[in-house]
Coordinates of N, CA and C in Angstrom, one line a residue:
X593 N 18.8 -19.2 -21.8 CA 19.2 -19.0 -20.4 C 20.7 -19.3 -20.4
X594 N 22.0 -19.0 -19.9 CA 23.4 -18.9 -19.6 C 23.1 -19.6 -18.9
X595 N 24.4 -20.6 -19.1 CA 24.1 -21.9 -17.8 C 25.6 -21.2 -16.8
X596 N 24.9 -21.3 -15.4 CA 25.7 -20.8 -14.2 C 27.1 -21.3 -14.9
X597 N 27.5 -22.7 -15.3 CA 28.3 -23.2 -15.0 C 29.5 -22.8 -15.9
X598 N 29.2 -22.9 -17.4 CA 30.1 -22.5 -18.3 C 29.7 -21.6 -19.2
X599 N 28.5 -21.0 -18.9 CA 27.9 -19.7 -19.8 C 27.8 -19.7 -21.0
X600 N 27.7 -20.9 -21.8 CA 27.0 -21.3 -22.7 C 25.6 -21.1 -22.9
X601 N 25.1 -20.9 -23.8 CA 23.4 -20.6 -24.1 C 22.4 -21.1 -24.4
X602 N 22.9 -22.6 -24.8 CA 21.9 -23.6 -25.2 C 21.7 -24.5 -23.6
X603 N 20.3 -24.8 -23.4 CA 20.1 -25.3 -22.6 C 18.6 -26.2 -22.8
X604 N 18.1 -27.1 -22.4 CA 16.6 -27.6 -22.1 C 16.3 -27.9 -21.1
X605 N 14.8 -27.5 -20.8 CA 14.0 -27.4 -19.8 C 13.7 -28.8 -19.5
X606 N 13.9 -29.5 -18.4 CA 13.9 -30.3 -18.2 C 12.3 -30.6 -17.2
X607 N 11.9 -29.6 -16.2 CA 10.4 -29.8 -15.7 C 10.3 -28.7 -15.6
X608 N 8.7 -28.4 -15.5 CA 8.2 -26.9 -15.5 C 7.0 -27.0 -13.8
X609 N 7.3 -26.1 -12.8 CA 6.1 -26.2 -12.0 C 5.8 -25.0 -11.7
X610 N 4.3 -24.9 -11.5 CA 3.8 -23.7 -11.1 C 4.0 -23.5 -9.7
X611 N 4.6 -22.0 -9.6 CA 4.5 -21.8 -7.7 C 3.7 -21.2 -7.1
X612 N 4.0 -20.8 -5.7 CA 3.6 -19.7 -5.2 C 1.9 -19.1 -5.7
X613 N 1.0 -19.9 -5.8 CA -0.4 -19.8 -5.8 C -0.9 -19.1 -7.7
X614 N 0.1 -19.9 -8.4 CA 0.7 -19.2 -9.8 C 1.2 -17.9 -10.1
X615 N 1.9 -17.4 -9.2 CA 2.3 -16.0 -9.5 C 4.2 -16.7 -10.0
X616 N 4.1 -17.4 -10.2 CA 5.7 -17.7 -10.6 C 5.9 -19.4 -11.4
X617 N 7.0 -19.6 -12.2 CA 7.2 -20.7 -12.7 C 8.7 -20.9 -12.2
X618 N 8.8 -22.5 -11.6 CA 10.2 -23.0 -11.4 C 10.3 -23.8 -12.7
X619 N 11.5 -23.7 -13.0 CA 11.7 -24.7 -14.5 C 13.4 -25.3 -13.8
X620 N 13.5 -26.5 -14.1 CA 15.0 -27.1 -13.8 C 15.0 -27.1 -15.4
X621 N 16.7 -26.8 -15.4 CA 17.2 -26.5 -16.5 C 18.4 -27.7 -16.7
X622 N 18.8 -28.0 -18.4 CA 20.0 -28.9 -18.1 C 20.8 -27.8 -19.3
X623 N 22.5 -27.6 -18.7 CA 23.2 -27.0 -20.5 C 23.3 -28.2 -21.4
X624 N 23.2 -27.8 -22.9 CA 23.5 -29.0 -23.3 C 24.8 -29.3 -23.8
X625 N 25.5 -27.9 -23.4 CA 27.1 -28.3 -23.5 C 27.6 -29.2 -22.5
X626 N 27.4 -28.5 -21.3 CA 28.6 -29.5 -20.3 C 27.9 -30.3 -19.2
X627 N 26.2 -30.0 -19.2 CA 25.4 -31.4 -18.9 C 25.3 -30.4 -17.3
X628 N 25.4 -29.3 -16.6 CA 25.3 -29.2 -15.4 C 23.7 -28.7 -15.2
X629 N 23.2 -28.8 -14.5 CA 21.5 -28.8 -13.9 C 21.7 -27.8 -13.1
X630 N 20.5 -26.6 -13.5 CA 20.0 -25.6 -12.7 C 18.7 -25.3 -12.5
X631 N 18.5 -24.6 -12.2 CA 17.0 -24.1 -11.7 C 16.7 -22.5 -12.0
X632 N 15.9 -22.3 -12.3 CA 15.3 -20.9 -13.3 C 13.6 -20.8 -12.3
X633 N 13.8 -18.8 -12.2 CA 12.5 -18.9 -11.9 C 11.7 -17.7 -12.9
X634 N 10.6 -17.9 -13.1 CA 9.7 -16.7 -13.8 C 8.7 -16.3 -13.1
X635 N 8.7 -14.8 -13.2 CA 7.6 -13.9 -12.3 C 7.2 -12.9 -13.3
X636 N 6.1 -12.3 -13.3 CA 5.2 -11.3 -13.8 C 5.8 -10.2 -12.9
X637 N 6.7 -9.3 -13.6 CA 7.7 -8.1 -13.6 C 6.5 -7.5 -13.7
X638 N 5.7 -6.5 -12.3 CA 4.4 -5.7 -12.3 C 4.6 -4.5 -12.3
X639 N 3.9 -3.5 -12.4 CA 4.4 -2.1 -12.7 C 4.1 -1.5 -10.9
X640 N 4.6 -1.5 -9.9 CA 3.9 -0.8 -8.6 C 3.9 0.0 -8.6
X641 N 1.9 0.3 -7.9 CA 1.5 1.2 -7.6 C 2.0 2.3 -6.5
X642 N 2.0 3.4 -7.3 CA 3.1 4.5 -6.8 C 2.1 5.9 -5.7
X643 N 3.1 6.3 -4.9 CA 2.6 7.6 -4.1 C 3.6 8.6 -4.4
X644 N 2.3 9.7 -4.8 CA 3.6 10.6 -5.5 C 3.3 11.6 -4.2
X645 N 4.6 12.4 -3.4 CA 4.9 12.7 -2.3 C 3.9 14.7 -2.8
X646 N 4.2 15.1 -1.4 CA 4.0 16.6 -1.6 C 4.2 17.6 -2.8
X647 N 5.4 17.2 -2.9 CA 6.6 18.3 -3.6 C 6.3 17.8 -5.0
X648 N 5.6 16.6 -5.2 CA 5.1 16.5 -6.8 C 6.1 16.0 -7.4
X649 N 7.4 15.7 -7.0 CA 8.7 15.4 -8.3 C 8.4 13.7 -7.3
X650 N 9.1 13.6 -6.4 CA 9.2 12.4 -5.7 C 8.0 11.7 -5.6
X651 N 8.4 9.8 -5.8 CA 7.3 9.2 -5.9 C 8.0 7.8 -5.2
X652 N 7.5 7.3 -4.7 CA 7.7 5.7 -3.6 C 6.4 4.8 -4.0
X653 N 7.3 3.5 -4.0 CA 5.7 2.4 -3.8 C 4.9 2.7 -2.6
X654 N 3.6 2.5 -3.1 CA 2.5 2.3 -1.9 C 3.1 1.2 -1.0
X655 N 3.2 1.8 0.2 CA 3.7 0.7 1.5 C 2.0 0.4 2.3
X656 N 1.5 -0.4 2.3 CA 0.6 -0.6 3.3 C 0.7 -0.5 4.4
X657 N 1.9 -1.2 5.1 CA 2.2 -1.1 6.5 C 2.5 0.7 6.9
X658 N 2.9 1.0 5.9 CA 3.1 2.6 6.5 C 1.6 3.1 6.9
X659 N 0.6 2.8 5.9 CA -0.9 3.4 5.8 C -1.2 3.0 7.3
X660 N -0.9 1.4 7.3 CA -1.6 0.9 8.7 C -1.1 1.2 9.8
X661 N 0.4 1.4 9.9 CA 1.2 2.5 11.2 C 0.2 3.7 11.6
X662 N -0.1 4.6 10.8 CA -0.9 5.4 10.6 C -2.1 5.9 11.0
X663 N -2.9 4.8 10.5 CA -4.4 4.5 11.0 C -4.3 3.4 12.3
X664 N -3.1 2.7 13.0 CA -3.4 2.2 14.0 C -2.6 3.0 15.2
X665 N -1.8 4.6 14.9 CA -1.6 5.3 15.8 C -2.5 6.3 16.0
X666 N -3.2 6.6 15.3 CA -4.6 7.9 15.3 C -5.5 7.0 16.0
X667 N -5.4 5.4 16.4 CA -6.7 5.1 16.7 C -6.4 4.1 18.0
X668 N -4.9 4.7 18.5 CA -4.5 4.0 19.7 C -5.2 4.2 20.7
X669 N -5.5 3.2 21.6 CA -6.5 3.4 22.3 C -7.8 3.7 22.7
X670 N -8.4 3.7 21.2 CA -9.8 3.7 20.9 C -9.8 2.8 21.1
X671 N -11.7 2.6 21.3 CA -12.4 1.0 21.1 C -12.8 0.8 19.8
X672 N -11.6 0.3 18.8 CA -11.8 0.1 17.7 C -11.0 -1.2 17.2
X673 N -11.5 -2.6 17.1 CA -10.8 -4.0 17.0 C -10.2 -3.8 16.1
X674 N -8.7 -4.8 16.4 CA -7.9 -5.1 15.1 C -8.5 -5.7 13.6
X675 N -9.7 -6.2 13.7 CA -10.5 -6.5 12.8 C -10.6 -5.4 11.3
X676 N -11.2 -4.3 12.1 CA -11.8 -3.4 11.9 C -10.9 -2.2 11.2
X677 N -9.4 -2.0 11.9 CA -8.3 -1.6 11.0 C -8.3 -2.5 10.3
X678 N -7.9 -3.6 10.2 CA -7.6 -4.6 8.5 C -8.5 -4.0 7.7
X679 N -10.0 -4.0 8.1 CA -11.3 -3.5 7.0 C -10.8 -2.2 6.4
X680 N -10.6 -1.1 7.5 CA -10.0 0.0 7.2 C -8.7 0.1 6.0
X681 N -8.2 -0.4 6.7 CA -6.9 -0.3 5.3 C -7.2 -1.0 4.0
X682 N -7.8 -2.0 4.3 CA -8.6 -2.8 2.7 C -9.2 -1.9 2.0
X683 N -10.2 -1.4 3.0 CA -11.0 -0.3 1.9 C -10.1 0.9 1.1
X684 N -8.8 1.3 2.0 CA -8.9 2.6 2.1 C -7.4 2.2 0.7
X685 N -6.8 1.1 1.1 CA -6.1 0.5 -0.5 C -6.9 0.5 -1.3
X686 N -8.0 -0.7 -1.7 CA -9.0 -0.4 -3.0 C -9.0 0.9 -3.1
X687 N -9.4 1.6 -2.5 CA -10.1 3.2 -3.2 C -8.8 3.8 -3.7
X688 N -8.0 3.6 -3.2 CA -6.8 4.3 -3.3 C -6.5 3.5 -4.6
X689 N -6.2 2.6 -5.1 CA -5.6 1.6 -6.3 C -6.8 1.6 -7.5
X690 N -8.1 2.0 -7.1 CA -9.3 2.7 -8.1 C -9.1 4.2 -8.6
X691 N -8.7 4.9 -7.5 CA -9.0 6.3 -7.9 C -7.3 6.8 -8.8
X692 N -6.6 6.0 -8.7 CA -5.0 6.1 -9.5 C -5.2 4.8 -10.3
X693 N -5.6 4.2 -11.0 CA -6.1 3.1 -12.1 C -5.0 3.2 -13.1
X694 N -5.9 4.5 -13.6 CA -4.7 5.0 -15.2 C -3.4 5.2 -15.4
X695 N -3.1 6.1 -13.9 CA -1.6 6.0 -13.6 C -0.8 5.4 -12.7
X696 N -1.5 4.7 -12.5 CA -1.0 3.5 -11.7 C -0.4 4.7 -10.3
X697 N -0.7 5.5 -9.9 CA -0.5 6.2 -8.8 C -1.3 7.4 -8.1
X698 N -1.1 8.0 -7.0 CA -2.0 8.3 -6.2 C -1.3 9.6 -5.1
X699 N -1.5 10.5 -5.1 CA -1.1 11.8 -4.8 C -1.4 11.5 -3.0
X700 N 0.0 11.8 -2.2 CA -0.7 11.8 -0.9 C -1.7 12.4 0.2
X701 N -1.9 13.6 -0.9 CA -3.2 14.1 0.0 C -4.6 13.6 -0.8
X702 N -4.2 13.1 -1.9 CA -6.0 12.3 -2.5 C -6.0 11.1 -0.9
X703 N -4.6 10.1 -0.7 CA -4.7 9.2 0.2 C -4.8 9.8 1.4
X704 N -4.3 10.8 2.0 CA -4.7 11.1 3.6 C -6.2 11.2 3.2
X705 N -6.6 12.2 2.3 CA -8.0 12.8 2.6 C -9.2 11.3 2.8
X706 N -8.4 10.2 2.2 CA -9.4 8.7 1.7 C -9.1 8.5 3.3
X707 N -8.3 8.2 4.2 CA -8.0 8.0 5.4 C -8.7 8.5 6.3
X708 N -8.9 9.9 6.2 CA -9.8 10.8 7.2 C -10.9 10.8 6.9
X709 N -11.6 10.6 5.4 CA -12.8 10.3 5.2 C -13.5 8.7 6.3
X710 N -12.3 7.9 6.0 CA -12.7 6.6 6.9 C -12.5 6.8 8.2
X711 N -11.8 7.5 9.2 CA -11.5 7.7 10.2 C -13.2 8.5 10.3
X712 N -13.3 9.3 9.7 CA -14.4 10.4 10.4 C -15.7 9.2 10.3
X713 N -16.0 8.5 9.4 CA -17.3 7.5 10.1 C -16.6 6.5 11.2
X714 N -15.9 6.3 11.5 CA -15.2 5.1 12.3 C -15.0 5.9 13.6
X715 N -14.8 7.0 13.8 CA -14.0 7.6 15.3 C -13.5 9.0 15.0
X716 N -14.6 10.1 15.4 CA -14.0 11.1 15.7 C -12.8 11.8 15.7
X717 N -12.4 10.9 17.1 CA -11.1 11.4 18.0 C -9.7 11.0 16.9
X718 N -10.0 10.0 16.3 CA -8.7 9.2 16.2 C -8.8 10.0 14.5
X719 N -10.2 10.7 14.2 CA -9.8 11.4 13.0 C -9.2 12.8 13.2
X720 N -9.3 13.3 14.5 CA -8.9 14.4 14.8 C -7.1 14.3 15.0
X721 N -7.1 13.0 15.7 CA -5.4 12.8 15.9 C -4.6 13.1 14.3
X722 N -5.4 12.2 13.4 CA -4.8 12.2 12.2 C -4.5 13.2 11.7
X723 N -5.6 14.2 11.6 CA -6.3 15.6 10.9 C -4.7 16.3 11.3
X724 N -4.7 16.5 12.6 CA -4.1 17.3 13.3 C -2.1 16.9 12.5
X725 N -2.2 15.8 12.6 CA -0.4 15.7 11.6 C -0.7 15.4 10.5
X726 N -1.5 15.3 9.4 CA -1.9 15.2 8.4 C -2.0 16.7 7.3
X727 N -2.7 17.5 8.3 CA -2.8 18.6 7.9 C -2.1 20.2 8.5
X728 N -1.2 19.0 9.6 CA 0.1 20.3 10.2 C -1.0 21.3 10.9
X729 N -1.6 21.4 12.0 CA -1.9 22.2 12.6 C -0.9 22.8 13.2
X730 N -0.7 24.4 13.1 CA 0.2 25.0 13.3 C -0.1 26.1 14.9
X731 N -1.5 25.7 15.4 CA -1.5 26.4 16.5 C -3.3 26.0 16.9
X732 N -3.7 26.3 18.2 CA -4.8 25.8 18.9 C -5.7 26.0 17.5
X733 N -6.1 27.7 16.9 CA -7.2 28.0 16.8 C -7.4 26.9 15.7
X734 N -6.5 26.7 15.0 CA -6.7 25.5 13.8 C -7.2 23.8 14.5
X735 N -7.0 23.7 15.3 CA -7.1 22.4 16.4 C -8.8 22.7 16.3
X736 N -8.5 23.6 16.9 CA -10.1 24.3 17.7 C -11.4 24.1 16.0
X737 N -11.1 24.6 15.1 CA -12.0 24.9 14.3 C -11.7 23.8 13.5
X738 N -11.2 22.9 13.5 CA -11.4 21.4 12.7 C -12.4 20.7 14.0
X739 N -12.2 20.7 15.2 CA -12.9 20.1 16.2 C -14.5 20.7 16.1
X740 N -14.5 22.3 16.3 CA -16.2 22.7 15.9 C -16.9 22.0 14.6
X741 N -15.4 22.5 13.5 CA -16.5 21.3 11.9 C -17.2 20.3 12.9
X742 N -16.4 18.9 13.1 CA -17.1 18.3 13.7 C -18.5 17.9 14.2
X743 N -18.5 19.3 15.4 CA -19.8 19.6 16.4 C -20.2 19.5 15.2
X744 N -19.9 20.8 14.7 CA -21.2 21.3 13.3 C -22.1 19.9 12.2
X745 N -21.3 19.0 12.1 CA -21.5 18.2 11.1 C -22.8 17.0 12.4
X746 N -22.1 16.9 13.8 CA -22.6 15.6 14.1 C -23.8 16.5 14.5
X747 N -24.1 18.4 14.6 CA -25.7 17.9 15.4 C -26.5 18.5 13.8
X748 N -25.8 18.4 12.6 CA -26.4 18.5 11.6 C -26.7 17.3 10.5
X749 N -26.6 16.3 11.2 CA -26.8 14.8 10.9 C -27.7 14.5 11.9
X750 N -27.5 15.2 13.5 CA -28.9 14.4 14.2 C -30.0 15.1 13.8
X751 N -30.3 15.8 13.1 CA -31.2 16.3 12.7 C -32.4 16.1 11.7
X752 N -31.5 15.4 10.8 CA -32.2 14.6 9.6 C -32.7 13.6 10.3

């Protein structure tokens, strides 16, 4: 380690502590040229899990808070507790951080589709809000005929 002070390279560790629930090491350091005392930290440099956008070239870290903007504007004003979104976004990260494993990434229509799958058992309406900017409805009849799926599906479930 270069000591801040005169950039020399010999140095010894003087204490070592584990931090931050072990995800990091503080070490106080001494040079042993010119005797000044510093502090060093080590972290597990992780590879993040990536969202690769529409267009296929472009890719961004997975933001959670974006997912949960998301899923707690499609479900504004439903009777659906803040609880209940946390569960929602837990689940809907694991699946998402399972189904991209190998490449450590995850295409954003694999993640909307994991979203609206959890929206449609949780709340109709707030899956329809999503549906509807999710999948760019471009005019009623498209509104209209994601809304009949629906019908179709719930009086073909009460049936069984």
């Amino acid at each position: 380690m270069r000591c801040p002070y005169c950039g020399k390279l010999d140095d010894k560790v003087l204490e070592s502590r584990t931090m931050v629930n072990g995800e990091s090491i503080r070490r106080r350091r001494e040079c042993l040229f010119c005797g000044y005392r510093f502090t060093s930290y080590e972290r597990i440099d992780e590879k993040p899990f990536m969202v690769v956008k529409r267009d296929g070239q472009r890719r961004q870290p997975f933001d959670r808070e974006k997912l949960e903007k998301g899923i707690i504007r499609a479900l504004e004003k439903r009777p659906v507790s803040t609880a209940m979104v946390e569960q929602i976004c837990n689940d809907i990260e694991d699946l998402a951080i399972k189904q991209g494993k190998e490449a450590r990434e995850i295409s954003t229509s694999a993640l909307g589709e994991l979203v609206l799958e959890k929206l449609y058992d949780i709340d109709k309406v707030a899956y329809i809000r999503f549906a509807s900017v999710y999948r760019h409805f471009e005019n009623l009849e498209e509104f209209m005929t994601e809304v009949k799926k629906i019908k179709k599906k719930s009086k073909g479930g009460s049936n069984e």
